[in-house]
Short mmCIF file of C-alpha atoms (C1' of nucleotides) in Angstrom, two decimals:
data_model
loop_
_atom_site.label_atom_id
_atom_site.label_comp_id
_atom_site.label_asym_id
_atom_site.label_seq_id
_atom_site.Cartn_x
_atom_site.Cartn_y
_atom_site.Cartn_z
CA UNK A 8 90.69 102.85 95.25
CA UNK A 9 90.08 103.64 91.58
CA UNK A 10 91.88 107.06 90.44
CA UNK A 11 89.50 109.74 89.11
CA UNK A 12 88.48 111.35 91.97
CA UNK A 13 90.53 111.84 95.18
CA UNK A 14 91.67 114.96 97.12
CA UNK A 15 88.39 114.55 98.97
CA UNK A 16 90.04 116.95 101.80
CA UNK A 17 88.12 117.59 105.02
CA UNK A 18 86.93 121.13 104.09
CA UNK A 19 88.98 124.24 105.60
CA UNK A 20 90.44 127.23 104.94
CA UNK A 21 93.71 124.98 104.19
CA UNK A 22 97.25 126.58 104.45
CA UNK A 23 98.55 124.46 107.70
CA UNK A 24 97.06 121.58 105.87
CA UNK A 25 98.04 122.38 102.84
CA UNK A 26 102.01 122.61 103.80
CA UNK A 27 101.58 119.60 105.71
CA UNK A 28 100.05 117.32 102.75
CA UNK A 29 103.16 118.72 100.77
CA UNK A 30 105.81 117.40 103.15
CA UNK A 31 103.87 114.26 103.56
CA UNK A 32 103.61 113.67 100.06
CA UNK A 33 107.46 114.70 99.04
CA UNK A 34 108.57 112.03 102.09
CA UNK A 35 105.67 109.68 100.54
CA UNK A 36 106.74 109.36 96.87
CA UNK A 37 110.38 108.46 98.47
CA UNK A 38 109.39 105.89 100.26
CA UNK A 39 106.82 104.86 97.45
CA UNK A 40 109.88 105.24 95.37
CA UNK A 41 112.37 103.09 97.23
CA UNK A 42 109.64 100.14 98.86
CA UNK A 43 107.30 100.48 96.10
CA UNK A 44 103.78 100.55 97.22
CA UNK A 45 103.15 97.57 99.10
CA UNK A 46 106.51 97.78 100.73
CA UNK A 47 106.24 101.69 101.63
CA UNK A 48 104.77 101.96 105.66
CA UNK A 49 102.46 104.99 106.79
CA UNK A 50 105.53 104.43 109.99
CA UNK A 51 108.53 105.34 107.43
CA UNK A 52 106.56 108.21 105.68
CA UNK A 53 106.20 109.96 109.04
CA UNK A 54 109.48 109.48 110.14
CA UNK A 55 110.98 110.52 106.92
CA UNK A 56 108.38 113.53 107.01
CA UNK A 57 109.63 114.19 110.58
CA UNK A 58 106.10 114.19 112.40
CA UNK A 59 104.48 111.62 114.12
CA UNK A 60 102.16 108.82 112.70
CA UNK A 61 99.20 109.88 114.24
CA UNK A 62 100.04 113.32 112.55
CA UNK A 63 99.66 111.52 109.01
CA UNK A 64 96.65 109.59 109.96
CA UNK A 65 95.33 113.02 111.12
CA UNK A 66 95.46 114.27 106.85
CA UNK A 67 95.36 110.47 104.95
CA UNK A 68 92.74 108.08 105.99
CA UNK A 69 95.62 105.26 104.98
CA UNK A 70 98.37 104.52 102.60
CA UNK A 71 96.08 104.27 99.71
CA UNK A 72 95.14 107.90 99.75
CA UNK A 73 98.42 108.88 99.76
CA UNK A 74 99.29 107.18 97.01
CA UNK A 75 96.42 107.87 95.40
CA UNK A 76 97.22 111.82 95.56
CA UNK A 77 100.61 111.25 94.38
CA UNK A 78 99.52 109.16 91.29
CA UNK A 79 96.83 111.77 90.19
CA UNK A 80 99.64 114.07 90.10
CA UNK A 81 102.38 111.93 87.87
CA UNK A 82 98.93 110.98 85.74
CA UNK A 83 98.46 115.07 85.15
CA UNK A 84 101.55 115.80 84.03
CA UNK A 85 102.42 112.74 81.68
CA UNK A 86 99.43 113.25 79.71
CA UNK A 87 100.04 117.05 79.35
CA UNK A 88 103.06 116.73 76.82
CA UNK A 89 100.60 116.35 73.85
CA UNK A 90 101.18 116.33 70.34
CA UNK A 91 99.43 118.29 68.14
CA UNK A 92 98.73 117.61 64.72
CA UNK A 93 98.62 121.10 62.69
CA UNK A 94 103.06 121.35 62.27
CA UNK A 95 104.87 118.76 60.25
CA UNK A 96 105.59 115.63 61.44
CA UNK A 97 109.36 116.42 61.70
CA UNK A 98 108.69 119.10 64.13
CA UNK A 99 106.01 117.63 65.71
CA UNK A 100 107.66 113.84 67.00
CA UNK A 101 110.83 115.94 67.77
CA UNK A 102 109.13 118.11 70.23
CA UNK A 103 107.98 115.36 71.60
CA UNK A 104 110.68 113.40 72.18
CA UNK A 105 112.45 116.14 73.49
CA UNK A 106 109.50 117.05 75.78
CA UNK A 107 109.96 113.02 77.17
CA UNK A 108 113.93 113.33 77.57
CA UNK A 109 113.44 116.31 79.38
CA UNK A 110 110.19 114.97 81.54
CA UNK A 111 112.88 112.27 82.12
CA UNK A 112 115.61 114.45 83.36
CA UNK A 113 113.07 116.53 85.23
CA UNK A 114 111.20 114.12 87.19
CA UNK A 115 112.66 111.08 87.28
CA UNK A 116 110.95 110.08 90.66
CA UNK A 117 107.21 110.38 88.77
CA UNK A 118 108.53 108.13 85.93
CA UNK A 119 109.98 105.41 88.16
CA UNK A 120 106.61 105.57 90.23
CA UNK A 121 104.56 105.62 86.76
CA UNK A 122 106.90 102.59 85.78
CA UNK A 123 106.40 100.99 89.04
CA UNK A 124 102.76 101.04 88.40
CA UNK A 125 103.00 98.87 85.24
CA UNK A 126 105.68 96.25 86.60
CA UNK A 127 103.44 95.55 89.08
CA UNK A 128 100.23 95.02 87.14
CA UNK A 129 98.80 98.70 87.32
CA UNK A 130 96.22 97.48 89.06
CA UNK A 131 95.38 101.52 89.97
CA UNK A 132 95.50 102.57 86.74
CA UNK A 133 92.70 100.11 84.92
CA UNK A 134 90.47 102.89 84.85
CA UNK A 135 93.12 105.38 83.70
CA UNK A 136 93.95 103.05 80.70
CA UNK A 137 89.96 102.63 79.96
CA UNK A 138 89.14 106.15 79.38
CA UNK A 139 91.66 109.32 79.23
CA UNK A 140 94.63 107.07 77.95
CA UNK A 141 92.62 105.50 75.57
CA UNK A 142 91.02 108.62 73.79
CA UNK A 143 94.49 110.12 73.67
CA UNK A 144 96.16 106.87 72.00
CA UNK A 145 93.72 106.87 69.26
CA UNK A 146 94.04 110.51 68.50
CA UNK A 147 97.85 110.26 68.04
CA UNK A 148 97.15 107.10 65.52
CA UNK A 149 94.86 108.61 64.02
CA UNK A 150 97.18 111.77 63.48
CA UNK A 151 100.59 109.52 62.51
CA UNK A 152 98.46 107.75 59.80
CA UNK A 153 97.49 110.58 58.47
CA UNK A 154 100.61 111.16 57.97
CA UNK A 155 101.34 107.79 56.46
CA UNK A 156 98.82 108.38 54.07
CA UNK A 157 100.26 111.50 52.66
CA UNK A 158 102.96 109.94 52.27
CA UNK A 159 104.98 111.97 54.73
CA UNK A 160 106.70 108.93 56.61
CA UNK A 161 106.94 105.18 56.13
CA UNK A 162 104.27 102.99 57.07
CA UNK A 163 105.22 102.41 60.40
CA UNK A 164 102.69 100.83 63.25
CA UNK A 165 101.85 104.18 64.98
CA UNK A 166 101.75 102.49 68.25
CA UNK A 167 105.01 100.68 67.81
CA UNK A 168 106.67 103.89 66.98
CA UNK A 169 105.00 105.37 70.48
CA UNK A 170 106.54 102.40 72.08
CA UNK A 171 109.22 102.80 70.78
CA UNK A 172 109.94 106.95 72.02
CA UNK A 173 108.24 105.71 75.28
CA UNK A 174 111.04 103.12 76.32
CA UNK A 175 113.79 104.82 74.63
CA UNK A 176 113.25 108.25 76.69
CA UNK A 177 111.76 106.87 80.21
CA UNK A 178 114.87 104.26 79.69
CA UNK A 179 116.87 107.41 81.54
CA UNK A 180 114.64 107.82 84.26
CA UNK A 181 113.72 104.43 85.10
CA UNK A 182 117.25 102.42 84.65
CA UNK A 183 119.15 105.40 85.69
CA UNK A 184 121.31 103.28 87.46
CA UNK A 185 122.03 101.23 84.54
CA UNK A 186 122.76 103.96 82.50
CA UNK A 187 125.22 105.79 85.16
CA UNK A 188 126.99 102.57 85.39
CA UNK A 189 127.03 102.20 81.36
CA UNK A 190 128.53 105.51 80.77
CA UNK A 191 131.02 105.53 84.01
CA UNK A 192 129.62 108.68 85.54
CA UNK A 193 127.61 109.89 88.36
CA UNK A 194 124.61 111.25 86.68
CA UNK A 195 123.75 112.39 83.09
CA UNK A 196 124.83 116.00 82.91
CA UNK A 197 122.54 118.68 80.87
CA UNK A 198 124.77 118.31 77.90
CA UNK A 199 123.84 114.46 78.09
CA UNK A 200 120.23 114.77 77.99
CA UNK A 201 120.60 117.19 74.81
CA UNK A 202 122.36 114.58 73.15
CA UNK A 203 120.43 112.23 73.97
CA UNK A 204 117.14 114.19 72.63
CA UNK A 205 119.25 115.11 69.63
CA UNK A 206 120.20 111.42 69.12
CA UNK A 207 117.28 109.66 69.26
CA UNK A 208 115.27 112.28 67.32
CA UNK A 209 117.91 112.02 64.94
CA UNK A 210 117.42 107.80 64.92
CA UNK A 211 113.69 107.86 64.72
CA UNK A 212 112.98 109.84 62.07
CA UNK A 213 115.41 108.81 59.72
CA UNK A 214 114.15 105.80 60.55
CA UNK A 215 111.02 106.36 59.84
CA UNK A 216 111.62 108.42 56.93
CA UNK A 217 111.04 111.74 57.94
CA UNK A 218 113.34 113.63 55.71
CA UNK A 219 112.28 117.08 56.58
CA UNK B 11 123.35 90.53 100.09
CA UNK B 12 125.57 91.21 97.55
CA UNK B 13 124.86 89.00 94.45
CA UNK B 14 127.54 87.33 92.66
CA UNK B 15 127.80 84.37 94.66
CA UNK B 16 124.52 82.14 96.04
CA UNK B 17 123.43 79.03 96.38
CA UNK B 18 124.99 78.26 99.46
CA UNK B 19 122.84 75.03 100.08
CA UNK B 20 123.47 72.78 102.92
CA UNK B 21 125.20 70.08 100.91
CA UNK B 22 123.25 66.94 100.55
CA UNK B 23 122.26 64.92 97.47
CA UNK B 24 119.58 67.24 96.69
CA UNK B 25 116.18 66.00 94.80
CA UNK B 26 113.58 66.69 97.77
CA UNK B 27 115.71 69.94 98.21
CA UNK B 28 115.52 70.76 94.52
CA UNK B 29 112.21 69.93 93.94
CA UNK B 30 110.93 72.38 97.00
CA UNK B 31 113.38 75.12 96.22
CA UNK B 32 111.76 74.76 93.08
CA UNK B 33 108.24 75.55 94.16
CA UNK B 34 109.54 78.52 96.87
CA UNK B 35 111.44 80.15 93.86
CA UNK B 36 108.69 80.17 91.47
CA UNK B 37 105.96 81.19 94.13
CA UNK B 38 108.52 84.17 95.51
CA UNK B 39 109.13 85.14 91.75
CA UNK B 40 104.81 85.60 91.48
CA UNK B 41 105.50 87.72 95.27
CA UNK B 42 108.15 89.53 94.08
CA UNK B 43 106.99 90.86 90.87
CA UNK B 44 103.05 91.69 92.60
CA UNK B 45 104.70 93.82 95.64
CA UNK B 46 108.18 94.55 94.68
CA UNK B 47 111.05 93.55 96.92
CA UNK B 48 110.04 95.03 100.35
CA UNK B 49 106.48 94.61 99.76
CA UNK B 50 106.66 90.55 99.13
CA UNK B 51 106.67 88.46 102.93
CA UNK B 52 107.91 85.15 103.35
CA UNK B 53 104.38 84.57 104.64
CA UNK B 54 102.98 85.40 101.55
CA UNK B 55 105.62 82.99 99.73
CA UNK B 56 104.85 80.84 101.29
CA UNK B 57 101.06 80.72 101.53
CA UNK B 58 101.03 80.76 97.42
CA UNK B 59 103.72 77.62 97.75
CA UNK B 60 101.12 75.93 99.98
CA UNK B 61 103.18 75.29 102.55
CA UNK B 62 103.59 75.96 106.40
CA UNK B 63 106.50 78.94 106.65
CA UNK B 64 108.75 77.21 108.99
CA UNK B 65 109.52 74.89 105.84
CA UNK B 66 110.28 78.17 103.81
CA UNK B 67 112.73 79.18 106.18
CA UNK B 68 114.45 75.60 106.22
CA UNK B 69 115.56 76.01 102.80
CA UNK B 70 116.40 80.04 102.58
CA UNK B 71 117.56 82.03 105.61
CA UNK B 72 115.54 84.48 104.66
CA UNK B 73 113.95 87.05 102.40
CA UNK B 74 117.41 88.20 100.77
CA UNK B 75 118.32 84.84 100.15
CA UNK B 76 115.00 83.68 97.95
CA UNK B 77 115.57 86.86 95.61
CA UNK B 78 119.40 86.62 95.23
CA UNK B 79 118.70 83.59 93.97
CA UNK B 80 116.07 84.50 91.75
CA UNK B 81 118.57 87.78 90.24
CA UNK B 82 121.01 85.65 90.11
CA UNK B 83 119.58 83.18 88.03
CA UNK B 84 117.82 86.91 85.45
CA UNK B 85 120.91 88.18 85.25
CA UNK B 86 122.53 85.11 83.73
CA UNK B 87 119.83 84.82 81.12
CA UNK B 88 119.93 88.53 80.89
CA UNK B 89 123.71 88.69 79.64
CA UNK B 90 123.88 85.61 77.60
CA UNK B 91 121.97 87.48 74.78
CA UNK B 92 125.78 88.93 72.99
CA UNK B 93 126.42 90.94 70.22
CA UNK B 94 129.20 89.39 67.98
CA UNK B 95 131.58 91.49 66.42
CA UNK B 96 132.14 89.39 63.13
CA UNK B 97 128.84 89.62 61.28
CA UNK B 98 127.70 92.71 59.75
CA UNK B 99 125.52 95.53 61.49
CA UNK B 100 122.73 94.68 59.95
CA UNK B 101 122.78 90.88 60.90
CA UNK B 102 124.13 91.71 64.54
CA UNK B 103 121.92 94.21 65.73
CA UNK B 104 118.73 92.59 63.82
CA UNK B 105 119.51 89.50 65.74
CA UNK B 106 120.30 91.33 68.78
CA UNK B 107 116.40 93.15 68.16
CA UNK B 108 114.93 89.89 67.85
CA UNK B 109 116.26 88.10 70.79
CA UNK B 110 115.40 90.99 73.20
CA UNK B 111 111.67 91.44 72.10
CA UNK B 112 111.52 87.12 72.74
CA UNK B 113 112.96 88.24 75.83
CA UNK B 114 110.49 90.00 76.67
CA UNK B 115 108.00 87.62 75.13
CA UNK B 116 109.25 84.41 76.68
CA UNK B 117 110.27 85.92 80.17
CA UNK B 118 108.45 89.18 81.03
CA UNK B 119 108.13 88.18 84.79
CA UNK B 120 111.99 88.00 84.89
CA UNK B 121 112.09 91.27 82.68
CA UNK B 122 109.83 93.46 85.18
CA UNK B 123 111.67 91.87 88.26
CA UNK B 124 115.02 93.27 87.16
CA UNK B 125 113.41 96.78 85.77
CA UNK B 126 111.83 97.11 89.08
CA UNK B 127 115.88 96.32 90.72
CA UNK B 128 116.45 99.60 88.92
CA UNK B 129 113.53 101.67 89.65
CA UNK B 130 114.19 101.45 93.19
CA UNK B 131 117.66 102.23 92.82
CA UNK B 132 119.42 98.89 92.08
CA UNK B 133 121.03 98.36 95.82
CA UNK B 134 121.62 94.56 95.08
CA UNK B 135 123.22 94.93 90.91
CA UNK B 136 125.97 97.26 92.14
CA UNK B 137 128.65 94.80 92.01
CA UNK B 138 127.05 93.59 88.66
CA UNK B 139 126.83 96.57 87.06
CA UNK B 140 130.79 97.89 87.88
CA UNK B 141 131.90 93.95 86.53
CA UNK B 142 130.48 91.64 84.17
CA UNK B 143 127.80 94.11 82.73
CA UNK B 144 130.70 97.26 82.69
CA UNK B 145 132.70 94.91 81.08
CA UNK B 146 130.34 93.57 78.69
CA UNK B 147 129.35 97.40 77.55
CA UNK B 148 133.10 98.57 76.59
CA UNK B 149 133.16 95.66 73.98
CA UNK B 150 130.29 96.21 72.72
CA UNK B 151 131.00 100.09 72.34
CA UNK B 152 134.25 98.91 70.68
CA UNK B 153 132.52 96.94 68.28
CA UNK B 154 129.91 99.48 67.09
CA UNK B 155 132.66 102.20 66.92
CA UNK B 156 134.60 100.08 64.64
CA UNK B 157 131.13 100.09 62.56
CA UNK B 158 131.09 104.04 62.30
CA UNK B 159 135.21 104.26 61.72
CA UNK B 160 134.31 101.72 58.56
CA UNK B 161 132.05 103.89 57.43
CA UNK B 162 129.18 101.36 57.86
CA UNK B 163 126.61 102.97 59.80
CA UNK B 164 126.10 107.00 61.02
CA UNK B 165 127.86 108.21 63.97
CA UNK B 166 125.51 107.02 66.40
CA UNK B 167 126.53 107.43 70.03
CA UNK B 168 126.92 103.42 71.11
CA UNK B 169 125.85 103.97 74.22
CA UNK B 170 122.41 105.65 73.32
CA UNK B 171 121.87 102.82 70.73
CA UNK B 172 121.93 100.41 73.01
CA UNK B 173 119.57 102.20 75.55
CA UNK B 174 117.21 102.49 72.76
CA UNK B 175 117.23 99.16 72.09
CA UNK B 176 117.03 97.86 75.75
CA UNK B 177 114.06 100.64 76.40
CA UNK B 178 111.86 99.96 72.89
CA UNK B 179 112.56 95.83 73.52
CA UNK B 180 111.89 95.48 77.10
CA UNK B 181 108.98 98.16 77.10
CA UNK B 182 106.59 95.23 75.98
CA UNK B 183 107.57 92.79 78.72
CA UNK B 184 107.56 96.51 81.68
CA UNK B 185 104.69 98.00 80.31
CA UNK B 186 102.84 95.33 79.43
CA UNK B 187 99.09 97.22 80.95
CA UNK B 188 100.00 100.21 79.28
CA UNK B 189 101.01 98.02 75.65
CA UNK B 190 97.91 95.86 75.70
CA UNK B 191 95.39 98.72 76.75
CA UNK B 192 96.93 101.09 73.69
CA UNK B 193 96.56 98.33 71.25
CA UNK B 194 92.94 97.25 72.74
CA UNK B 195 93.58 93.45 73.04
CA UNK B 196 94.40 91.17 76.58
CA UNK B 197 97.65 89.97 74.96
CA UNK B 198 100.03 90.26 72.43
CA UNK B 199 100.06 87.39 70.21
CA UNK B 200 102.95 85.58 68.19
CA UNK B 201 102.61 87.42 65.22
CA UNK B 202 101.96 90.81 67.08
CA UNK B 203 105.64 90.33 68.85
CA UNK B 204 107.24 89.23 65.37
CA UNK B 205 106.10 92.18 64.07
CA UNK B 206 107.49 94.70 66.58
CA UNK B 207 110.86 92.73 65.90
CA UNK B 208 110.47 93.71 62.47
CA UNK B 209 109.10 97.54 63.28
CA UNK B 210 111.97 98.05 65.20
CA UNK B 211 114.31 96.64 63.35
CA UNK B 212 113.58 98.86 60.61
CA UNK B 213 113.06 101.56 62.22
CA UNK B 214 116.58 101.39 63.79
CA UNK B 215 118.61 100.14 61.54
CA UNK B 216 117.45 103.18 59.06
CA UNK B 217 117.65 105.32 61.51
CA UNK B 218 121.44 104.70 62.11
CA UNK B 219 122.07 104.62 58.15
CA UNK B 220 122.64 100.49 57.97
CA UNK B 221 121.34 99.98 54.76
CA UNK B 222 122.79 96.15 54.33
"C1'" DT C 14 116.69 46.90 109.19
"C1'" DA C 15 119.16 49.86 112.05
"C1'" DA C 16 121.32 54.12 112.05
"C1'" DT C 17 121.98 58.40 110.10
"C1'" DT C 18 120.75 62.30 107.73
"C1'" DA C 19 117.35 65.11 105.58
"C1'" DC C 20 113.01 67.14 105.94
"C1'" DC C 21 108.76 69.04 108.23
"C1'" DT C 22 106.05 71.93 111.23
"C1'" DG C 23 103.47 73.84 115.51
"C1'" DA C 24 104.59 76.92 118.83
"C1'" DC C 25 106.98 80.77 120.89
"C1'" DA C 26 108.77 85.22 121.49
"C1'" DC C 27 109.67 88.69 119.20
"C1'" DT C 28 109.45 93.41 115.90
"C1'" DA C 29 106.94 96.21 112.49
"C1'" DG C 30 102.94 98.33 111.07
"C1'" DT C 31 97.93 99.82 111.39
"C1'" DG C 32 93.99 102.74 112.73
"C1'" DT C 33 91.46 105.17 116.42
"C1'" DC C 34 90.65 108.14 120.14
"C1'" DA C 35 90.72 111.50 123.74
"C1'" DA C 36 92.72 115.39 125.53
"C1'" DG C 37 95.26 119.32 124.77
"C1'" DA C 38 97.52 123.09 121.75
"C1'" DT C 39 97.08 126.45 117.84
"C1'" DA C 40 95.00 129.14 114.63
"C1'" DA C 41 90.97 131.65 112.69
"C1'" DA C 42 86.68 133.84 113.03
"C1'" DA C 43 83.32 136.39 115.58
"C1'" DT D 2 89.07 138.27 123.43
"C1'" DT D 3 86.13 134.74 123.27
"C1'" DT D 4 84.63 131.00 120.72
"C1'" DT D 5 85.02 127.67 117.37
"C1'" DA D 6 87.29 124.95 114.09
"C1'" DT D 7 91.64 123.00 112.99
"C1'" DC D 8 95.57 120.65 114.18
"C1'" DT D 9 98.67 117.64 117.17
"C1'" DT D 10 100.14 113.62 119.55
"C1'" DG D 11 100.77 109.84 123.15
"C1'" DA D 12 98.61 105.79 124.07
"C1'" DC D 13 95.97 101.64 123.13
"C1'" DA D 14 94.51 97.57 121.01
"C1'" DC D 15 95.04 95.45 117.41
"C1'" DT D 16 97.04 92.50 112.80
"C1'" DA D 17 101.03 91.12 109.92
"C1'" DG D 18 105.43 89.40 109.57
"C1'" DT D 19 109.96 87.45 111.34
"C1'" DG D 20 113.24 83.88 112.87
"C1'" DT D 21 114.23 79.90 115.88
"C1'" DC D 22 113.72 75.62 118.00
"C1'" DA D 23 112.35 71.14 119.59
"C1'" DG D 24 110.40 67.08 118.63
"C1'" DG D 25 108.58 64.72 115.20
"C1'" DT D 26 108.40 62.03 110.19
"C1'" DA D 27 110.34 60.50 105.92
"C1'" DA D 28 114.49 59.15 103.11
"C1'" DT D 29 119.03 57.31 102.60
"C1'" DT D 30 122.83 54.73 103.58
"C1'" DA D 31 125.44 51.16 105.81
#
DNA sequence: TAATTACCTGACACTAGTGTCAAGATAAAA
DNA sequence: TTTTATCTTGACACTAGTGTCAGGTAATTA
């Protein structure tokens, strides 16, 4: 399997199939979620889905496809929070880490199966990395040193500082346990995840010397 | 399973015992962090530790065994990294920076093994996290709001400190694909991991007003 | 060096999971 | 209302993985 292309449906009119993929696929990414790939069963998908195996079979050639499906989808919507370069970088790095608390808060399930990915060698995602990721990477360094170089921020490794806003927000979504247990509740409430965005917007760009 | 206490050896003078156990542990540790939890098989275990299965199951009972063993042995390295209260900010968090990014430098397999406990909902740390790690939190949230009452740092929620801390440091050891394919080189060197130490330090200590 | 204890492993009897297929049921189009 | 394409599912024939045990071999200890 290599990303890229999928969704290679059997041609049809769709509706029956296309409800059908979408309860597979919601029982799918919890199983994915709680197994993990390799530990996730085409047998506990259906079940959880409430249809029989052969059912499944009948829509994904194998677990693969699934998967593959569901990863297409987490890979659209994490590289759609974009920064762009025309506002100041104030403005710009705090929409953005508000856009990643929020995609944290949101849809935690697609971060921990994103974060999955990586743990386990993202051996799906080579491609991925090669060629969208890549492009996208470079054009927010290129746009932070810009920045640098009118002297709008300290001189701070542009990929460190991504690093940096990429662990500190997905932190919520992919150790939410950890954080529950820190802060001796159930689950972060609204309020939480504001502060949290305020906070950390707050921390980085002081810290990087955005003043305005 | 429920952490805490393991090792529950057959007694004996140990030495052909320690030496296998040895070789399982570190062969489950490669299974575990490949396919996650579920996904890693004793056969596989024991296939990379080159020896017949039966002998696996001689020494460990069984799958749950192997990793308990394994967490228990991350989460002691995990906590002994401690913030002391007597130093200033500065010192104690930049030393608390440092020995979390060689964390993740020195022991990224143990790193990803315990993010991946999380991602898929922590069932074995719950005992953990309500003791020795709840514990451990409150003092450390006593000690950094002693900081802010002295006036010698911002008011800085403790709490989201630390999770930016723990997600920026460990990010390098979880996300290592995504790090290395951002910063176009197979591996972070030395000098590349001192650096983020330094970044990040910076960046954090500004941007919670510790100027010392 | 004999006796005891620790270690090793092939073989067995499972359970879990996979992928395919044929025959029928539903839905859509003609 | 046929006819045709889509969907459904039990059943089959696998492969992968588990845990136990008996009868050995190697180490230790007396």
């Amino acid at each position: 399997m290599t990303i890229i292309k999928s969704n290679e449906q059997k041609s049809s009119t769709g509706r029956v199939r296309k409800k059908n993929q979408s309860i597979i696929l919601k029982a799918a990414e919890q199983d994915f979620l709680e197994h993990g790939f390799k530990g996730a069963s085409i047998k506990g998908i259906a079940e959880r889905a409430g249809i029989p195996r052969a059912n499944v079979h009948y829509y994904y050639k194998n677990k693969e496809a699934i998967y593959s499906d569901i990863l297409l989808e987490i890979l659209s919507l994490w590289d759609s929070s974009i920064i762009t370069s025309n506002e100041e970088p104030a403005k710009v790095l705090g929409d953005y880490i508000l856009a990643k608390v929020m995609y944290s808060k949101t849809n935690p399930e697609a971060s921990r199966i994103f974060a999955g990915e990586f743990i386990h060698g993202a051996p799906r995602l080579k491609t991925y990395l090669e060629t969208s990721f890549k492009t996208w990477i470079d054009e927010v360094k290129a746009t932070i040193e810009g920045w640098i170089k009118q002297g709008k921020m300290d001189d701070v490794d542009p990929l460190y500082l991504l690093f940096t806003i990429w662990g500190a927000t997905q932190h919520y979504a992919d150790f939410s346990p950890q954080v529950t247990a820190a802060m001796g509740k159930d689950k972060l409430t609204d309020e939480d995840f504001e502060q949290v965005a305020k906070t950390l917007t707050q921390i980085i760009l002081k810290g990087c010397g955005i003043t305005k």
